[in-house]
PDB file of C-alpha atoms in Angstrom:
ATOM      1  CA  MET A 288      49.274 183.707 107.870  1.00  0.00           C
ATOM      2  CA  ALA A 289      48.951 181.270 110.392  1.00  0.00           C
ATOM      3  CA  ILE A 290      46.092 179.992 109.304  1.00  0.00           C
ATOM      4  CA  TYR A 291      47.622 178.705 106.253  1.00  0.00           C
ATOM      5  CA  SER A 292      50.268 177.500 108.271  1.00  0.00           C
ATOM      6  CA  ARG A 293      47.650 175.242 110.350  1.00  0.00           C
ATOM      7  CA  ALA A 294      46.285 174.192 107.476  1.00  0.00           C
ATOM      8  CA  SER A 295      49.245 172.848 105.792  1.00  0.00           C
ATOM      9  CA  LEU A 296      50.080 170.957 108.937  1.00  0.00           C
ATOM     10  CA  VAL A 297      47.096 168.814 108.817  1.00  0.00           C
ATOM     11  CA  ALA A 298      47.638 168.476 105.111  1.00  0.00           C
ATOM     12  CA  PHE A 299      50.894 167.171 105.908  1.00  0.00           C
ATOM     13  CA  ILE A 300      50.221 164.761 108.895  1.00  0.00           C
ATOM     14  CA  PHE A 301      46.964 163.335 106.724  1.00  0.00           C
ATOM     15  CA  LEU A 302      49.488 162.950 103.738  1.00  0.00           C
ATOM     16  CA  ALA A 303      52.359 161.314 105.627  1.00  0.00           C
ATOM     17  CA  MET A 304      49.469 158.821 107.313  1.00  0.00           C
ATOM     18  CA  ALA A 305      48.170 158.395 104.112  1.00  0.00           C
ATOM     19  CA  GLY A 306      52.270 157.125 103.189  1.00  0.00           C
ATOM     20  CA  THR A 307      51.789 154.066 105.343  1.00  0.00           C
ATOM     21  CA  GLU A 308      49.767 152.430 103.290  1.00  0.00           C
ATOM     22  CA  SER A 309      49.647 151.023 100.038  1.00  0.00           C
ATOM     23  CA  LEU A 310      46.370 152.280  98.385  1.00  0.00           C
ATOM     24  CA  ALA A 311      47.076 156.009  99.215  1.00  0.00           C
ATOM     25  CA  GLN A 312      47.904 159.158  96.496  1.00  0.00           C
ATOM     26  CA  PHE A 313      49.109 162.268  96.607  1.00  0.00           C
ATOM     27  CA  HIS A 314      48.616 165.139  94.455  1.00  0.00           C
ATOM     28  CA  GLY A 315      49.633 168.722  93.920  1.00  0.00           C
ATOM     29  CA  SER A 316      49.613 171.770  91.666  1.00  0.00           C
ATOM     30  CA  LEU A 317      50.636 175.308  91.134  1.00  0.00           C
ATOM     31  CA  ALA A 318      50.104 178.021  88.905  1.00  0.00           C
ATOM     32  CA  PRO A 319      52.321 181.041  87.471  1.00  0.00           C
ATOM     33  CA  ASP A 320      49.662 183.225  89.272  1.00  0.00           C
ATOM     34  CA  ASN A 321      50.827 181.314  92.597  1.00  0.00           C
ATOM     35  CA  SER A 322      47.503 179.460  93.121  1.00  0.00           C
ATOM     36  CA  PHE A 323      48.001 176.506  94.574  1.00  0.00           C
ATOM     37  CA  ASN A 324      45.774 172.772  95.493  1.00  0.00           C
ATOM     38  CA  LEU A 325      47.368 170.111  97.631  1.00  0.00           C
ATOM     39  CA  GLY A 326      45.410 166.777  98.213  1.00  0.00           C
ATOM     40  CA  GLY A 327      45.424 163.163  98.791  1.00  0.00           C
ATOM     41  CA  SER A 328      43.237 160.075  99.713  1.00  0.00           C
ATOM     42  CA  HIS A 329      43.627 156.975 101.868  1.00  0.00           C
ATOM     43  CA  ARG A 330      41.917 153.487 101.913  1.00  0.00           C
ATOM     44  CA  ILE A 331      41.495 153.562 106.003  1.00  0.00           C
ATOM     45  CA  ALA A 332      40.086 149.513 105.775  1.00  0.00           C
ATOM     46  CA  GLY A 333      38.787 147.133 103.213  1.00  0.00           C
ATOM     47  CA  ASN A 334      39.684 145.552 100.359  1.00  0.00           C
ATOM     48  CA  ASN A 335      38.806 146.564  96.514  1.00  0.00           C
ATOM     49  CA  ASN A 336      35.531 145.212  96.631  1.00  0.00           C
ATOM     50  CA  GLU A 337      34.342 146.522 100.148  1.00  0.00           C
ATOM     51  CA  ASN A 338      36.165 149.628 101.960  1.00  0.00           C
ATOM     52  CA  LEU A 339      36.349 153.029 103.725  1.00  0.00           C
ATOM     53  CA  GLN A 340      38.242 155.771 102.033  1.00  0.00           C
ATOM     54  CA  ALA A 341      39.322 159.266 102.994  1.00  0.00           C
ATOM     55  CA  SER A 342      40.699 162.190 101.353  1.00  0.00           C
ATOM     56  CA  LEU A 343      41.604 165.939 102.175  1.00  0.00           C
ATOM     57  CA  GLY A 344      42.677 168.853  99.999  1.00  0.00           C
ATOM     58  CA  LEU A 345      43.724 172.070 100.792  1.00  0.00           C
ATOM     59  CA  GLY A 346      43.682 175.364  98.162  1.00  0.00           C
ATOM     60  CA  GLY A 347      44.827 179.029  97.734  1.00  0.00           C
ATOM     61  CA  ASN A 348      47.201 181.182  96.747  1.00  0.00           C
ATOM     62  CA  THR A 349      50.603 181.782  98.112  1.00  0.00           C
ATOM     63  CA  ASN A 350      50.498 185.398  97.825  1.00  0.00           C
ATOM     64  CA  GLY A 351      47.504 185.490 100.479  1.00  0.00           C
ATOM     65  CA  GLY A 352      43.996 185.392 100.788  1.00  0.00           C
ATOM     66  CA  PRO A 353      41.661 182.660 101.394  1.00  0.00           C
ATOM     67  CA  VAL A 354      42.452 179.329 101.986  1.00  0.00           C
ATOM     68  CA  THR A 355      39.904 176.350 101.594  1.00  0.00           C
ATOM     69  CA  GLY A 356      40.161 173.014 102.873  1.00  0.00           C
ATOM     70  CA  ASP A 357      38.015 170.303 101.752  1.00  0.00           C
ATOM     71  CA  TRP A 358      37.481 166.486 103.203  1.00  0.00           C
ATOM     72  CA  ASN A 359      35.494 163.562 102.475  1.00  0.00           C
ATOM     73  CA  VAL A 360      34.799 160.034 103.700  1.00  0.00           C
ATOM     74  CA  ASP A 361      33.387 157.104 101.794  1.00  0.00           C
ATOM     75  CA  TYR A 362      31.811 153.535 102.171  1.00  0.00           C
ATOM     76  CA  ASN A 363      32.259 151.786  99.101  1.00  0.00           C
ATOM     77  CA  ARG A 364      30.507 148.198  98.677  1.00  0.00           C
ATOM     78  CA  GLY A 365      30.918 146.748  95.279  1.00  0.00           C
ATOM     79  CA  LEU A 366      29.093 149.647  92.707  1.00  0.00           C
ATOM     80  CA  ASN A 367      27.313 150.776  95.524  1.00  0.00           C
ATOM     81  CA  SER A 368      28.326 154.140  97.498  1.00  0.00           C
ATOM     82  CA  ALA A 369      27.503 156.775 100.387  1.00  0.00           C
ATOM     83  CA  GLY A 370      29.699 159.478 102.128  1.00  0.00           C
ATOM     84  CA  ILE A 371      29.580 162.418 103.848  1.00  0.00           C
ATOM     85  CA  PHE A 372      31.792 165.667 102.853  1.00  0.00           C
ATOM     86  CA  GLY A 373      32.331 169.229 103.712  1.00  0.00           C
ATOM     87  CA  SER A 374      34.681 172.193 103.333  1.00  0.00           C
ATOM     88  CA  HIS A 375      35.943 175.297 105.493  1.00  0.00           C
ATOM     89  CA  THR A 376      37.308 178.552 104.209  1.00  0.00           C
ATOM     90  CA  ALA A 377      39.601 181.006 106.077  1.00  0.00           C
ATOM     91  CA  PRO A 378      39.468 183.790 107.192  1.00  0.00           C
ATOM     92  CA  GLY A 379      35.525 183.870 106.853  1.00  0.00           C
ATOM     93  CA  PRO A 380      34.803 181.917 108.035  1.00  0.00           C
ATOM     94  CA  GLN A 381      32.484 179.734 105.482  1.00  0.00           C
ATOM     95  CA  ASN A 382      31.592 175.926 106.149  1.00  0.00           C
ATOM     96  CA  THR A 383      29.901 173.493 104.305  1.00  0.00           C
ATOM     97  CA  VAL A 384      28.868 169.698 104.873  1.00  0.00           C
ATOM     98  CA  GLY A 385      26.460 167.458 103.431  1.00  0.00           C
ATOM     99  CA  ALA A 386      25.947 163.870 102.548  1.00  0.00           C
ATOM    100  CA  ARG A 387      26.068 161.878  98.999  1.00  0.00           C
ATOM    101  CA  GLY A 388      25.407 158.648  97.680  1.00  0.00           C
ATOM    102  CA  ASN A 389      25.240 156.188  94.631  1.00  0.00           C
ATOM    103  CA  LEU A 390      22.977 152.921  93.852  1.00  0.00           C
ATOM    104  CA  ASN A 391      23.613 150.816  91.288  1.00  0.00           C
ATOM    105  CA  LEU A 392      20.201 149.235  89.552  1.00  0.00           C
ATOM    106  CA  PHE A 393      21.451 147.005  87.153  1.00  0.00           C
ATOM    107  CA  ASN A 394      24.847 145.455  85.874  1.00  0.00           C
ATOM    108  CA  GLY A 395      24.879 143.507  83.250  1.00  0.00           C
ATOM    109  CA  GLN A 396      27.463 142.184  80.533  1.00  0.00           C
ATOM    110  CA  LYS A 397      26.898 145.340  78.589  1.00  0.00           C
ATOM    111  CA  ASP A 398      24.852 147.586  80.294  1.00  0.00           C
ATOM    112  CA  ARG A 399      24.763 149.558  83.706  1.00  0.00           C
ATOM    113  CA  LEU A 400      22.397 151.769  85.604  1.00  0.00           C
ATOM    114  CA  ASP A 401      22.835 153.930  88.623  1.00  0.00           C
ATOM    115  CA  VAL A 402      21.052 156.234  90.911  1.00  0.00           C
ATOM    116  CA  SER A 403      22.912 159.037  92.929  1.00  0.00           C
ATOM    117  CA  ALA A 404      21.921 161.634  94.833  1.00  0.00           C
ATOM    118  CA  PHE A 405      23.244 164.724  97.419  1.00  0.00           C
ATOM    119  CA  GLY A 406      22.482 167.153  99.703  1.00  0.00           C
ATOM    120  CA  SER A 407      24.420 169.965 101.408  1.00  0.00           C
ATOM    121  CA  GLN A 408      23.687 172.999 103.590  1.00  0.00           C
ATOM    122  CA  SER A 409      26.496 175.973 104.420  1.00  0.00           C
ATOM    123  CA  THR A 410      26.831 178.429 107.297  1.00  0.00           C
ATOM    124  CA  ASN A 411      25.599 181.170 105.101  1.00  0.00           C
ATOM    125  CA  ASN A 412      22.323 179.121 104.889  1.00  0.00           C
ATOM    126  CA  ILE A 413      22.990 178.011 101.129  1.00  0.00           C
ATOM    127  CA  LYS A 414      21.207 174.731 100.641  1.00  0.00           C
ATOM    128  CA  GLN A 415      21.829 172.630  97.515  1.00  0.00           C
ATOM    129  CA  PHE A 416      20.122 169.197  96.544  1.00  0.00           C
ATOM    130  CA  GLY A 417      20.597 167.039  93.328  1.00  0.00           C
ATOM    131  CA  THR A 418      20.185 163.912  91.961  1.00  0.00           C
ATOM    132  CA  GLY A 419      20.853 161.676  88.726  1.00  0.00           C
ATOM    133  CA  LEU A 420      20.900 158.749  86.623  1.00  0.00           C
ATOM    134  CA  HIS A 421      24.042 157.390  84.665  1.00  0.00           C
ATOM    135  CA  PHE A 422      23.695 154.486  82.241  1.00  0.00           C
ATOM    136  CA  ASN A 423      26.532 152.986  79.931  1.00  0.00           C
ATOM    137  CA  GLY A 424      28.677 156.841  80.118  1.00  0.00           C
ATOM    138  CA  HIS A 425      25.613 158.545  79.978  1.00  0.00           C
ATOM    139  CA  SER A 426      24.086 160.813  83.059  1.00  0.00           C
ATOM    140  CA  ALA A 427      21.213 163.551  83.542  1.00  0.00           C
ATOM    141  CA  SER A 428      21.151 165.460  86.405  1.00  0.00           C
ATOM    142  CA  VAL A 429      19.182 168.267  88.256  1.00  0.00           C
ATOM    143  CA  THR A 430      20.461 170.644  90.894  1.00  0.00           C
ATOM    144  CA  LYS A 431      18.422 172.853  93.134  1.00  0.00           C
ATOM    145  CA  THR A 432      20.180 175.888  94.967  1.00  0.00           C
ATOM    146  CA  ASN A 433      18.669 177.888  97.485  1.00  0.00           C
ATOM    147  CA  GLN A 434      19.382 181.032  99.644  1.00  0.00           C
ATOM    148  CA  PRO A 435      16.441 182.264 101.165  1.00  0.00           C
ATOM    149  CA  GLY A 436      16.071 186.181 100.744  1.00  0.00           C
ATOM    150  CA  VAL A 437      18.713 186.052  98.028  1.00  0.00           C
ATOM    151  CA  ALA A 438      18.125 183.509  95.112  1.00  0.00           C
ATOM    152  CA  SER A 439      17.187 180.098  94.009  1.00  0.00           C
ATOM    153  CA  GLN A 440      18.541 178.050  91.254  1.00  0.00           C
ATOM    154  CA  THR A 441      17.535 175.223  89.163  1.00  0.00           C
ATOM    155  CA  ARG A 442      19.901 173.772  86.730  1.00  0.00           C
ATOM    156  CA  PHE A 443      20.020 170.453  84.474  1.00  0.00           C
ATOM    157  CA  ASP A 444      22.985 168.993  83.252  1.00  0.00           C
ATOM    158  CA  GLY A 445      23.584 166.019  80.890  1.00  0.00           C
ATOM    159  CA  SER A 446      26.281 164.189  78.963  1.00  0.00           C
ATOM    160  CA  ALA A 447      26.767 161.804  76.369  1.00  0.00           C
ATOM    161  CA  ASN A 448      29.742 159.318  75.586  1.00  0.00           C
ATOM    162  CA  LEU A 449      30.251 159.257  71.789  1.00  0.00           C
ATOM    163  CA  PHE A 450      33.136 157.145  71.414  1.00  0.00           C
ATOM    164  CA  LYS A 451      34.881 154.975  73.608  1.00  0.00           C
ATOM    165  CA  SER A 452      38.181 152.531  72.795  1.00  0.00           C
ATOM    166  CA  SER A 453      41.039 151.072  75.171  1.00  0.00           C
ATOM    167  CA  THR A 454      43.128 154.607  75.114  1.00  0.00           C
ATOM    168  CA  ASN A 455      40.458 157.364  73.972  1.00  0.00           C
ATOM    169  CA  GLN A 456      37.179 158.500  74.909  1.00  0.00           C
ATOM    170  CA  PHE A 457      34.922 161.212  73.350  1.00  0.00           C
ATOM    171  CA  GLY A 458      31.940 162.864  74.912  1.00  0.00           C
ATOM    172  CA  ALA A 459      29.733 165.758  75.269  1.00  0.00           C
ATOM    173  CA  ASN A 460      27.840 167.928  77.717  1.00  0.00           C
ATOM    174  CA  ALA A 461      25.176 170.307  78.424  1.00  0.00           C
ATOM    175  CA  PHE A 462      23.357 172.371  80.845  1.00  0.00           C
ATOM    176  CA  LYS A 463      20.583 174.619  81.504  1.00  0.00           C
ATOM    177  CA  SER A 464      20.198 176.706  84.368  1.00  0.00           C
ATOM    178  CA  GLN A 465      17.673 179.477  85.581  1.00  0.00           C
ATOM    179  CA  THR A 466      18.364 182.044  88.843  1.00  0.00           C
ATOM    180  CA  LYS A 467      15.392 183.579  90.627  1.00  0.00           C
ATOM    181  CA  TRP A 468      16.859 186.678  92.230  1.00  0.00           C
ATOM    182  CA  ALA A 469      14.675 187.428  95.646  1.00  0.00           C
ATOM    183  CA  ASP A 470      14.333 190.985  94.540  1.00  0.00           C
ATOM    184  CA  GLY A 471      15.160 191.004  90.847  1.00  0.00           C
ATOM    185  CA  PRO A 472      14.309 189.362  87.845  1.00  0.00           C
ATOM    186  CA  SER A 473      15.172 185.682  86.559  1.00  0.00           C
ATOM    187  CA  VAL A 474      18.160 184.932  84.595  1.00  0.00           C
ATOM    188  CA  GLY A 475      18.580 181.845  82.506  1.00  0.00           C
ATOM    189  CA  SER A 476      21.928 180.342  80.885  1.00  0.00           C
ATOM    190  CA  HIS A 477      22.920 177.586  78.849  1.00  0.00           C
ATOM    191  CA  GLY A 478      25.619 176.144  77.188  1.00  0.00           C
ATOM    192  CA  ALA A 479      27.528 172.663  75.794  1.00  0.00           C
ATOM    193  CA  GLY A 480      30.830 171.318  75.455  1.00  0.00           C
ATOM    194  CA  LEU A 481      32.993 168.541  74.122  1.00  0.00           C
ATOM    195  CA  ASN A 482      35.635 166.734  75.421  1.00  0.00           C
ATOM    196  CA  TRP A 483      38.541 163.996  74.914  1.00  0.00           C
ATOM    197  CA  ASN A 484      40.746 162.144  77.493  1.00  0.00           C
ATOM    198  CA  HIS A 485      43.297 159.523  76.656  1.00  0.00           C
ATOM    199  CA  ALA A 486      44.740 156.431  78.646  1.00  0.00           C
ATOM    200  CA  ARG A 487      48.143 158.200  79.347  1.00  0.00           C
ATOM    201  CA  GLY A 488      46.503 160.935  81.207  1.00  0.00           C
ATOM    202  CA  HIS A 489      46.125 163.161  78.050  1.00  0.00           C
ATOM    203  CA  GLY A 490      42.965 165.495  78.096  1.00  0.00           C
ATOM    204  CA  ALA A 491      41.329 168.949  76.087  1.00  0.00           C
ATOM    205  CA  SER A 492      37.803 170.726  76.004  1.00  0.00           C
ATOM    206  CA  VAL A 493      35.730 172.936  74.707  1.00  0.00           C
ATOM    207  CA  ALA A 494      32.647 175.142  75.452  1.00  0.00           C
ATOM    208  CA  PHE A 495      30.205 177.823  75.081  1.00  0.00           C
ATOM    209  CA  GLU A 496      27.919 179.628  77.886  1.00  0.00           C
ATOM    210  CA  ARG A 497      25.229 181.939  76.432  1.00  0.00           C
ATOM    211  CA  THR A 498      23.164 184.460  79.070  1.00  0.00           C
ATOM    212  CA  PRO A 499      20.334 186.015  76.823  1.00  0.00           C
ATOM    213  CA  ALA A 500      19.370 188.519  79.508  1.00  0.00           C
ATOM    214  CA  LEU A 501      23.056 189.783  79.501  1.00  0.00           C
ATOM    215  CA  LYS A 502      23.304 189.740  75.900  1.00  0.00           C
ATOM    216  CA  GLN A 503      26.681 187.585  76.772  1.00  0.00           C
ATOM    217  CA  THR A 504      28.452 184.864  75.610  1.00  0.00           C
ATOM    218  CA  ASN A 505      31.637 182.961  76.770  1.00  0.00           C
ATOM    219  CA  LEU A 506      33.883 180.484  75.253  1.00  0.00           C
ATOM    220  CA  SER A 507      36.370 178.221  76.883  1.00  0.00           C
ATOM    221  CA  ALA A 508      39.183 175.584  76.550  1.00  0.00           C
ATOM    222  CA  THR A 509      41.270 173.539  78.763  1.00  0.00           C
ATOM    223  CA  GLY A 510      43.902 170.989  78.138  1.00  0.00           C
ATOM    224  CA  ARG A 511      46.326 168.884  80.234  1.00  0.00           C
ATOM    225  CA  ALA A 512      49.404 166.714  79.178  1.00  0.00           C
ATOM    226  CA  ASN A 513      51.107 163.873  80.934  1.00  0.00           C
ATOM    227  CA  ILE A 514      54.754 164.820  80.348  1.00  0.00           C
ATOM    228  CA  TRP A 515      56.409 162.325  82.477  1.00  0.00           C
ATOM    229  CA  GLN A 516      55.534 158.908  84.322  1.00  0.00           C
ATOM    230  CA  SER A 517      57.563 156.879  86.333  1.00  0.00           C
ATOM    231  CA  ARG A 518      58.289 152.936  85.023  1.00  0.00           C
ATOM    232  CA  ASP A 519      56.297 151.545  87.775  1.00  0.00           C
ATOM    233  CA  ARG A 520      53.335 154.211  86.873  1.00  0.00           C
ATOM    234  CA  GLN A 521      53.398 155.178  90.427  1.00  0.00           C
ATOM    235  CA  THR A 522      54.084 158.990  90.016  1.00  0.00           C
ATOM    236  CA  SER A 523      53.636 161.301  87.329  1.00  0.00           C
ATOM    237  CA  LEU A 524      54.141 164.953  86.087  1.00  0.00           C
ATOM    238  CA  ASP A 525      51.477 166.879  84.155  1.00  0.00           C
ATOM    239  CA  ALA A 526      50.932 170.120  82.643  1.00  0.00           C
ATOM    240  CA  PHE A 527      47.705 171.527  82.620  1.00  0.00           C
ATOM    241  CA  GLY A 528      46.127 175.182  80.898  1.00  0.00           C
ATOM    242  CA  SER A 529      43.046 177.270  80.287  1.00  0.00           C
ATOM    243  CA  ALA A 530      41.837 180.100  78.571  1.00  0.00           C
ATOM    244  CA  SER A 531      38.408 181.787  78.433  1.00  0.00           C
ATOM    245  CA  ARG A 532      37.051 184.965  76.599  1.00  0.00           C
ATOM    246  CA  THR A 533      34.017 186.754  75.994  1.00  0.00           C
ATOM    247  CA  TRP A 534      33.193 186.883  72.664  1.00  0.00           C
ATOM    248  CA  VAL A 535      29.529 188.501  72.996  1.00  0.00           C
ATOM    249  CA  GLY A 536      28.255 191.113  75.268  1.00  0.00           C
ATOM    250  CA  PRO A 537      29.459 194.100  77.968  1.00  0.00           C
ATOM    251  CA  MET A 538      32.572 192.686  78.603  1.00  0.00           C
ATOM    252  CA  ARG A 539      33.284 191.620  75.177  1.00  0.00           C
ATOM    253  CA  GLY A 540      37.046 190.848  74.272  1.00  0.00           C
ATOM    254  CA  LYS A 541      37.848 190.097  78.072  1.00  0.00           C
ATOM    255  CA  THR A 542      40.412 187.027  78.083  1.00  0.00           C
ATOM    256  CA  ASN A 543      41.638 185.036  80.736  1.00  0.00           C
ATOM    257  CA  TYR A 544      44.635 182.499  81.321  1.00  0.00           C
ATOM    258  CA  ASN A 545      45.863 179.985  83.278  1.00  0.00           C
ATOM    259  CA  ALA A 546      48.759 177.364  82.986  1.00  0.00           C
ATOM    260  CA  GLY A 547      50.455 175.163  85.531  1.00  0.00           C
ATOM    261  CA  PHE A 548      52.161 171.609  86.598  1.00  0.00           C
ATOM    262  CA  GLY A 549      50.647 168.965  88.795  1.00  0.00           C
ATOM    263  CA  LEU A 550      52.411 166.233  90.168  1.00  0.00           C
ATOM    264  CA  SER A 551      50.848 163.276  91.877  1.00  0.00           C
ATOM    265  CA  HIS A 552      52.180 159.941  93.629  1.00  0.00           C
ATOM    266  CA  ARG A 553      50.641 157.005  94.440  1.00  0.00           C
ATOM    267  CA  PHE A 554      51.830 154.949  97.375  1.00  0.00           C
TER     268      PHE A 554
END
């Protein structure tokens, strides 16, 4: 309980400081299972073209259990950016720290091409590295995760922008991963999904994931809706929900549901 109180105090101080600037944002959500998320972002210095921005987040459950805090600091200049990030889970403790960056290679009237990369390491010796290419709303990336003596994983992700207008956007995504256990077999998974987003904050997605070695297929769906927005569009209230079900496999029929509300305010 003391850890939770200290983390909440840090979040409160950060958000209070963020409220002193015009470009800051606070958001929070609470689900029926008493899980919560709080967060805020703050422009420390600069302008729209070049700036330094920081954010802080806190998540856990009011019934008890681990509480995770995360932070990041990013320097942005035009379409390029570089930053550091980290997280801390208590009790544990488990710490993660890393760096990331984005480099714009080309930006024309209609076309834009970027390359991104990141790397991180955790206290339990989990190392992760990744890189990706992004072109006009489409992307392809590869991520390598390794924990010596335990397992290593290689994952490929791709996404495509199928349709985009001033109010609606439809997209598709897919992934394929391969996990090699140090003292066990190699297990692969693959999946794909569709998503829709609206300019007013509404959105929905459906996806499936297949693990052939376990003969298991999972289906999932998520949705969110903007319930209320202030006249100046600085404050908004949203509802969200998700459901997942094991359609085929040893855990066939297992279903999970989650729903809640989120509040955000831009200072």
